[in-house]
Short mmCIF file of C-alpha atoms in Angstrom, two decimals:
data_model
loop_
_atom_site.label_atom_id
_atom_site.label_comp_id
_atom_site.label_asym_id
_atom_site.label_seq_id
_atom_site.Cartn_x
_atom_site.Cartn_y
_atom_site.Cartn_z
CA MET A 1 -77.35 -21.67 139.26
CA ALA A 2 -76.38 -23.90 142.20
CA ASP A 3 -74.03 -21.55 144.06
CA ILE A 4 -73.27 -22.72 147.59
CA GLN A 5 -72.91 -20.11 150.32
CA PHE A 6 -71.61 -20.81 153.82
CA THR A 7 -72.20 -17.94 156.24
CA SER A 8 -70.50 -18.05 159.67
CA VAL A 9 -71.03 -21.80 159.95
CA THR A 10 -69.87 -23.35 163.21
CA LYS A 11 -70.22 -27.03 164.05
CA THR A 12 -69.45 -28.34 167.51
CA TYR A 13 -69.76 -31.76 169.11
CA GLY A 14 -70.43 -31.65 172.82
CA THR A 15 -68.86 -28.72 174.62
CA ASP A 16 -65.21 -29.03 173.66
CA VAL A 17 -64.95 -30.36 170.07
CA VAL A 18 -65.10 -27.65 167.39
CA ALA A 19 -65.18 -29.20 163.92
CA LEU A 20 -65.81 -25.90 162.09
CA GLU A 21 -65.49 -22.37 163.39
CA ALA A 22 -67.12 -19.32 161.76
CA PHE A 23 -66.70 -20.84 158.30
CA SER A 24 -67.72 -18.48 155.49
CA LEU A 25 -67.25 -19.28 151.80
CA ARG A 26 -69.06 -18.90 148.49
CA ILE A 27 -68.65 -21.65 145.87
CA PRO A 28 -69.81 -20.40 142.47
CA SER A 29 -71.51 -22.77 140.05
CA PRO A 30 -70.13 -24.69 138.29
CA THR A 31 -66.81 -25.12 140.09
CA LEU A 32 -64.72 -28.14 141.03
CA VAL A 33 -63.53 -27.16 144.49
CA VAL A 34 -61.26 -29.33 146.61
CA LEU A 35 -61.32 -29.16 150.40
CA VAL A 36 -57.85 -30.20 151.52
CA GLY A 37 -56.18 -30.44 154.88
CA PRO A 38 -55.00 -32.90 157.52
CA SER A 39 -57.31 -35.40 159.22
CA GLY A 40 -59.70 -33.70 161.63
CA CYS A 41 -59.68 -30.30 159.92
CA GLY A 42 -63.43 -30.31 159.15
CA LYS A 43 -63.49 -31.41 155.49
CA THR A 44 -65.94 -34.29 155.79
CA THR A 45 -68.07 -32.34 158.26
CA LEU A 46 -68.67 -29.73 155.54
CA LEU A 47 -69.87 -32.39 153.12
CA ARG A 48 -72.16 -33.90 155.73
CA LEU A 49 -73.66 -30.48 156.43
CA ILE A 50 -74.43 -29.98 152.74
CA ALA A 51 -75.90 -33.47 152.39
CA GLY A 52 -78.04 -33.08 155.50
CA LEU A 53 -76.31 -35.80 157.51
CA GLU A 54 -75.40 -33.11 160.07
CA ARG A 55 -76.91 -29.76 161.04
CA PRO A 56 -74.82 -26.64 161.72
CA THR A 57 -74.63 -25.48 165.32
CA THR A 58 -74.78 -21.87 164.12
CA GLY A 59 -74.71 -20.17 160.74
CA THR A 60 -76.48 -20.86 157.45
CA ILE A 61 -75.84 -22.82 154.26
CA THR A 62 -77.68 -21.99 151.04
CA LEU A 63 -77.81 -23.79 147.69
CA GLY A 64 -79.00 -21.71 144.78
CA GLY A 65 -80.28 -19.13 147.25
CA ASP A 66 -82.37 -21.66 149.24
CA ARG A 67 -81.49 -22.44 152.85
CA LEU A 68 -80.49 -26.08 153.14
CA ASP A 69 -81.20 -26.45 156.84
CA THR A 70 -84.93 -26.08 156.09
CA VAL A 71 -84.88 -28.75 153.36
CA ASP A 72 -85.21 -32.49 154.01
CA PRO A 73 -81.94 -34.27 153.07
CA ARG A 74 -83.60 -36.42 150.39
CA ARG A 75 -84.91 -33.29 148.67
CA ARG A 76 -81.61 -31.39 148.56
CA ASP A 77 -80.72 -32.72 145.11
CA VAL A 78 -77.11 -33.58 145.98
CA ALA A 79 -75.28 -36.85 145.30
CA MET A 80 -72.48 -38.14 147.51
CA VAL A 81 -69.70 -40.61 146.67
CA PHE A 82 -68.11 -42.24 149.71
CA GLN A 83 -64.67 -43.65 150.41
CA ASN A 84 -66.06 -47.15 151.03
CA TYR A 85 -68.19 -47.23 147.81
CA ALA A 86 -71.47 -47.94 149.77
CA LEU A 87 -72.90 -50.22 147.07
CA TYR A 88 -75.79 -52.59 147.69
CA PRO A 89 -74.05 -56.00 147.83
CA HIS A 90 -77.12 -58.05 146.83
CA MET A 91 -77.75 -55.97 143.69
CA THR A 92 -76.05 -56.17 140.32
CA VAL A 93 -74.24 -53.18 138.87
CA ARG A 94 -77.29 -52.47 136.72
CA GLU A 95 -79.56 -52.54 139.77
CA ASN A 96 -77.19 -50.35 141.81
CA LEU A 97 -77.15 -47.74 139.04
CA SER A 98 -80.89 -47.74 138.52
CA PHE A 99 -82.08 -47.95 142.13
CA GLY A 100 -82.13 -44.20 142.79
CA LEU A 101 -84.16 -43.54 139.64
CA LYS A 102 -86.65 -46.32 140.37
CA ILE A 103 -87.54 -45.00 143.81
CA ARG A 104 -88.17 -41.63 142.15
CA LYS A 105 -90.66 -43.30 139.80
CA VAL A 106 -88.66 -42.50 136.65
CA PRO A 107 -90.18 -44.33 133.62
CA ARG A 108 -88.56 -47.69 132.91
CA ASP A 109 -87.45 -46.84 129.35
CA VAL A 110 -85.71 -43.70 130.65
CA VAL A 111 -83.97 -45.70 133.39
CA VAL A 112 -82.70 -48.29 130.89
CA LYS A 113 -81.37 -45.58 128.58
CA LYS A 114 -79.62 -43.66 131.36
CA VAL A 115 -78.02 -46.81 132.81
CA GLU A 116 -76.58 -47.69 129.41
CA GLU A 117 -75.27 -44.15 128.83
CA VAL A 118 -73.61 -43.90 132.23
CA ALA A 119 -72.14 -47.40 132.00
CA VAL A 120 -70.57 -46.62 128.63
CA SER A 121 -69.14 -43.29 129.85
CA LEU A 122 -67.51 -45.06 132.82
CA GLU A 123 -66.46 -48.12 130.79
CA ILE A 124 -68.40 -50.53 133.00
CA ASN A 125 -71.00 -51.60 130.42
CA SER A 126 -69.53 -55.12 130.39
CA LEU A 127 -70.02 -55.40 134.17
CA LEU A 128 -73.73 -54.62 134.43
CA ASP A 129 -74.77 -58.14 135.46
CA ARG A 130 -72.08 -58.59 138.11
CA ARG A 131 -72.44 -57.97 141.83
CA PRO A 132 -70.02 -55.76 143.86
CA ALA A 133 -68.21 -58.80 145.31
CA GLU A 134 -67.18 -59.75 141.77
CA LEU A 135 -65.60 -56.35 141.05
CA SER A 136 -62.17 -54.86 141.71
CA GLY A 137 -61.78 -51.75 143.86
CA GLY A 138 -61.48 -49.50 140.83
CA GLN A 139 -64.57 -51.02 139.23
CA ARG A 140 -66.58 -50.59 142.43
CA GLN A 141 -65.60 -46.93 142.58
CA ARG A 142 -66.71 -46.44 138.97
CA VAL A 143 -70.08 -47.93 139.88
CA ALA A 144 -70.31 -45.57 142.87
CA LEU A 145 -69.54 -42.65 140.55
CA GLY A 146 -72.15 -43.86 138.09
CA ARG A 147 -74.81 -44.09 140.77
CA ALA A 148 -74.20 -40.42 141.62
CA ILE A 149 -73.96 -39.23 138.00
CA ILE A 150 -77.16 -40.93 136.85
CA ARG A 151 -79.24 -38.79 139.21
CA GLU A 152 -78.08 -35.55 137.51
CA PRO A 153 -77.96 -33.65 140.84
CA ARG A 154 -77.22 -29.98 141.33
CA VAL A 155 -74.12 -30.78 143.41
CA PHE A 156 -71.70 -33.71 143.58
CA LEU A 157 -69.98 -34.46 146.90
CA PHE A 158 -66.87 -36.67 146.94
CA ASP A 159 -65.57 -37.84 150.32
CA GLU A 160 -62.01 -39.15 149.76
CA PRO A 161 -63.25 -41.54 147.03
CA LEU A 162 -59.79 -42.73 145.94
CA SER A 163 -58.23 -43.54 149.31
CA ASN A 164 -58.78 -47.30 148.95
CA LEU A 165 -57.19 -47.56 145.50
CA ASP A 166 -53.60 -48.27 144.55
CA ALA A 167 -51.41 -45.59 142.97
CA ARG A 168 -52.10 -46.53 139.34
CA LEU A 169 -55.86 -46.68 139.84
CA ARG A 170 -55.82 -43.35 141.69
CA ASP A 171 -54.15 -41.75 138.67
CA GLU A 172 -56.79 -43.23 136.35
CA MET A 173 -59.69 -42.18 138.55
CA ARG A 174 -58.36 -38.64 139.00
CA TYR A 175 -58.33 -38.26 135.22
CA LEU A 176 -61.82 -39.76 134.93
CA ILE A 177 -63.32 -37.47 137.59
CA LYS A 178 -61.81 -34.36 135.97
CA LYS A 179 -63.04 -35.53 132.56
CA LEU A 180 -66.57 -36.14 133.86
CA TYR A 181 -66.66 -32.74 135.57
CA ARG A 182 -65.79 -30.98 132.31
CA LYS A 183 -68.52 -32.92 130.53
CA LEU A 184 -71.26 -32.46 133.15
CA GLU A 185 -70.33 -28.93 134.36
CA THR A 186 -71.93 -29.53 137.74
CA THR A 187 -70.74 -27.96 141.00
CA THR A 188 -68.45 -30.54 142.59
CA ILE A 189 -66.97 -30.51 146.10
CA TYR A 190 -64.14 -32.97 146.57
CA VAL A 191 -62.57 -33.83 149.93
CA THR A 192 -59.05 -35.22 150.29
CA HIS A 193 -56.07 -35.12 152.62
CA ASP A 194 -53.76 -35.92 149.68
CA GLN A 195 -52.28 -32.62 148.50
CA VAL A 196 -51.11 -34.13 145.18
CA GLU A 197 -54.69 -35.23 144.49
CA ALA A 198 -55.94 -31.78 145.44
CA MET A 199 -53.49 -29.99 143.15
CA THR A 200 -54.27 -32.18 140.13
CA ILE A 201 -58.07 -32.27 140.44
CA GLY A 202 -59.17 -28.90 141.78
CA GLU A 203 -59.96 -25.67 139.97
CA MET A 204 -60.18 -24.03 143.38
CA LEU A 205 -58.57 -25.15 146.63
CA VAL A 206 -59.81 -24.49 150.14
CA VAL A 207 -56.98 -25.29 152.55
CA LEU A 208 -58.27 -26.09 156.04
CA LYS A 209 -56.76 -26.63 159.45
CA ASP A 210 -58.59 -26.99 162.78
CA GLY A 211 -61.92 -26.06 161.22
CA LYS A 212 -60.67 -22.76 159.77
CA ILE A 213 -59.78 -21.61 156.27
CA HIS A 214 -56.10 -20.84 155.76
CA GLN A 215 -56.27 -20.09 152.03
CA VAL A 216 -58.66 -20.12 149.08
CA GLY A 217 -57.35 -19.94 145.53
CA SER A 218 -56.33 -21.83 142.44
CA PRO A 219 -53.81 -24.66 142.90
CA SER A 220 -51.04 -22.51 141.39
CA GLU A 221 -51.88 -19.52 143.64
CA CYS A 222 -51.85 -21.63 146.79
CA TYR A 223 -48.60 -23.32 145.77
CA GLU A 224 -46.71 -20.27 144.52
CA LYS A 225 -47.98 -17.74 147.09
CA PRO A 226 -48.97 -19.60 150.27
CA ASN A 227 -50.67 -17.42 152.88
CA ASP A 228 -48.75 -18.90 155.81
CA VAL A 229 -46.26 -21.56 156.82
CA PHE A 230 -49.00 -24.17 157.21
CA VAL A 231 -50.09 -23.87 153.56
CA ALA A 232 -46.44 -23.64 152.47
CA SER A 233 -45.54 -26.85 154.27
CA PHE A 234 -48.76 -28.74 153.45
CA LEU A 235 -48.83 -28.19 149.68
CA GLY A 236 -45.89 -29.69 147.87
CA SER A 237 -44.17 -33.07 147.88
CA PRO A 238 -41.63 -32.75 149.37
CA PRO A 239 -42.91 -29.71 151.26
CA MET A 240 -41.32 -26.28 151.20
CA ASN A 241 -38.05 -25.96 153.11
CA LEU A 242 -38.52 -23.51 155.99
CA LEU A 243 -35.48 -21.89 157.57
CA LYS A 244 -35.82 -19.84 160.74
CA GLY A 245 -33.73 -16.73 161.15
CA ARG A 246 -33.65 -13.18 162.37
CA PHE A 247 -33.82 -9.97 160.40
CA SER A 248 -31.20 -7.37 161.19
CA GLY A 249 -32.36 -3.96 160.03
CA ALA A 250 -28.93 -2.43 160.60
CA ASP A 251 -27.18 -4.36 157.84
CA GLY A 252 -30.23 -5.55 155.86
CA VAL A 253 -29.71 -9.31 156.19
CA VAL A 254 -31.54 -12.30 157.56
CA VAL A 255 -29.23 -14.47 159.63
CA ILE A 256 -30.36 -18.09 159.35
CA ASP A 257 -30.06 -20.23 162.47
CA ASN A 258 -27.20 -22.25 160.97
CA GLY A 259 -25.20 -19.06 160.34
CA ALA A 260 -25.96 -18.45 156.65
CA HIS A 261 -26.93 -14.94 155.62
CA LEU A 262 -29.70 -13.79 153.28
CA THR A 263 -28.91 -10.35 151.90
CA LEU A 264 -32.02 -8.31 151.10
CA SER A 265 -32.71 -5.62 148.56
CA ALA A 266 -33.79 -2.18 149.73
CA VAL A 267 -37.44 -2.93 148.93
CA ALA A 268 -37.45 -6.20 150.86
CA ARG A 269 -35.57 -4.59 153.74
CA ASN A 270 -38.06 -1.70 153.96
CA SER A 271 -41.00 -4.11 153.89
CA LEU A 272 -39.64 -6.15 156.78
CA GLU A 273 -38.83 -3.00 158.73
CA GLN A 274 -42.38 -1.70 158.24
CA ASN A 275 -43.74 -4.97 159.61
CA GLY A 276 -41.49 -4.59 162.63
CA ILE A 277 -40.09 -8.04 161.95
CA GLY A 278 -37.27 -9.50 163.99
CA GLU A 279 -37.80 -13.24 163.73
CA VAL A 280 -38.50 -14.40 160.18
CA ILE A 281 -38.94 -17.69 158.31
CA VAL A 282 -37.50 -18.06 154.82
CA GLY A 283 -39.15 -20.62 152.53
CA ILE A 284 -37.61 -22.32 149.50
CA ARG A 285 -39.32 -24.95 147.37
CA PRO A 286 -37.15 -28.08 146.83
CA GLU A 287 -37.23 -27.60 143.05
CA SER A 288 -35.75 -24.10 143.47
CA LEU A 289 -32.49 -25.38 144.97
CA HIS A 290 -29.64 -26.01 142.53
CA PRO A 291 -25.98 -27.00 142.81
CA GLY A 292 -23.73 -24.03 143.59
CA GLY A 293 -22.75 -22.15 140.45
CA HIS A 294 -25.77 -23.44 138.51
CA LEU A 295 -27.10 -19.94 137.96
CA GLY A 296 -24.01 -18.93 136.04
CA ARG A 297 -22.65 -16.27 138.37
CA SER A 298 -19.08 -16.71 139.45
CA ASP A 299 -19.87 -14.83 142.65
CA ALA A 300 -23.12 -16.70 143.33
CA PRO A 301 -23.59 -16.99 147.10
CA VAL A 302 -24.38 -20.48 148.32
CA LEU A 303 -25.55 -22.56 151.27
CA THR A 304 -23.17 -25.19 152.50
CA GLY A 305 -24.30 -28.56 153.81
CA ARG A 306 -23.67 -32.27 153.91
CA VAL A 307 -25.55 -34.71 151.64
CA VAL A 308 -27.14 -37.31 153.92
CA LEU A 309 -29.47 -39.14 151.52
CA ARG A 310 -30.40 -39.41 147.85
CA GLU A 311 -33.77 -40.79 146.74
CA THR A 312 -33.82 -41.76 143.06
CA LEU A 313 -37.36 -41.61 141.66
CA GLY A 314 -36.45 -42.31 138.05
CA HIS A 315 -37.43 -38.96 136.52
CA GLU A 316 -35.82 -36.97 139.33
CA VAL A 317 -33.71 -37.21 142.47
CA LEU A 318 -34.49 -35.97 145.98
CA THR A 319 -31.30 -34.84 147.71
CA HIS A 320 -31.41 -34.42 151.48
CA VAL A 321 -28.83 -31.96 152.79
CA ASP A 322 -27.94 -31.27 156.42
CA LEU A 323 -27.20 -27.57 157.01
CA GLY A 324 -25.70 -28.13 160.40
CA GLY A 325 -28.70 -29.45 162.31
CA LYS A 326 -31.42 -28.40 159.85
CA GLU A 327 -32.19 -30.78 156.97
CA ILE A 328 -33.53 -29.47 153.67
CA VAL A 329 -34.48 -31.23 150.44
CA ALA A 330 -33.56 -30.36 146.86
CA ARG A 331 -35.59 -31.79 143.99
CA GLY A 332 -34.59 -32.19 140.35
CA ASN A 333 -32.32 -33.96 137.90
CA ALA A 334 -29.20 -32.12 138.99
CA ARG A 335 -26.66 -34.04 141.06
CA PHE A 336 -25.15 -32.29 144.04
CA GLU A 337 -21.46 -33.12 144.04
CA VAL A 338 -19.65 -33.44 147.34
CA ASP A 339 -16.09 -32.49 148.23
CA ARG A 340 -13.62 -34.69 150.10
CA ASP A 341 -15.31 -33.75 153.38
CA GLY A 342 -18.75 -34.77 152.10
CA MET A 343 -19.93 -31.17 151.79
CA THR A 344 -22.03 -29.76 148.94
CA PHE A 345 -23.12 -26.27 147.88
CA LEU A 346 -26.61 -25.04 147.05
CA GLU A 347 -28.14 -21.85 145.75
CA ALA A 348 -31.63 -20.63 144.86
CA PRO A 349 -32.82 -17.91 142.45
CA SER A 350 -33.69 -14.79 144.37
CA ASP A 351 -37.25 -14.74 143.00
CA SER A 352 -37.95 -18.19 144.48
CA LEU A 353 -37.67 -17.09 148.13
CA HIS A 354 -40.70 -16.74 150.42
CA PHE A 355 -40.85 -14.79 153.70
CA PHE A 356 -43.11 -15.48 156.68
CA GLY A 357 -43.43 -13.94 160.10
CA GLY A 358 -41.34 -15.83 162.61
CA ARG A 359 -44.10 -16.00 165.23
CA GLY A 360 -47.50 -15.94 163.51
CA GLY A 361 -46.24 -17.58 160.33
CA GLU A 362 -48.19 -15.28 157.98
CA ARG A 363 -46.78 -14.43 154.57
CA LEU A 364 -44.95 -11.12 154.56
CA GLY A 365 -45.47 -8.51 151.87
CA VAL A 366 -42.00 -8.83 150.36
CA GLN A 367 -41.54 -8.79 146.60
CA ASN A 368 -39.54 -11.95 146.14
CA ALA A 369 -38.23 -10.92 142.74
CA GLU A 370 -36.37 -8.06 144.37
CA ASN A 371 -34.55 -10.18 146.93
CA GLU A 372 -30.93 -10.24 145.97
CA ALA A 373 -29.14 -13.42 146.98
CA TRP A 374 -27.92 -15.97 149.44
CA SER A 375 -24.57 -15.43 151.04
CA SER A 376 -22.71 -17.71 153.38
#
């Protein structure tokens, strides 16, 4: 099994640039794990450490129990797919696919058979005699994938391979990569800054910021129960709405900065009191906001705001609402009607609310299902 284990890995450049800090993680085999985070968070550095293009400053990396830092890069049995394709321009597609096998002295009949099999699986068998300059971006990326697949490595490394493609091709390639992973069942580490790409491809997400792990889990776990406000705001398009407020233990409410009140159940109130929380951040996903009265309660408490923009996406509408200086976004098919003053009314199911510490931003141990309601 090709499990990958990072143990207290730190990577620094010079004396003041820390790309990774005390990074520890085990990636079981086979898993399709996505490293996701903003530019500069250490994603590509991790891939380069595995491939042998960089060496850790401190800490160890093992593959299948063997330390990688003692193994020559060409003997690590990993294949990397780059953002810029990295094809040999003077070689045909056939020659690009077969080159890695030829330098390993694989018999010619085996090379021919493998090239044909990989080309068919990637639907590039009609392009074998073309050179990279004669291919589209999507076709070049398929060739780059094929060159990695044909080696049958223990680990695949993908460094933002779809960044140069248009939206339609990205959708096609995401499907193809997921399909190939299920067929090959090889440990795959995929790097992207695109959270939509991360959510659709990954079985396991590792959310990074400033060289540190903020959360590890399935896409649904990271989306539905983010560890902190960074994960909450990074995953989701549009991101989670975050409203700052202050918890008042005396009357059991959170007073939002714009004056709205969030009334808490006894369980939620006790949890916040135990954490000694004063300042608090309330999170609501855009798809959890509905027009006032949508939930069917005549006494449903609501948030009041002014509609400032509607973005029609065809299958849904993004409605931007100003809550008196703080803008939030609602997502869905529902239309938020406005009164004669341009005001609209929103509400969210009580089990859709998230609570974070107002200073550190960590998720608080409040059972969302027991939160009672918004009140204005």
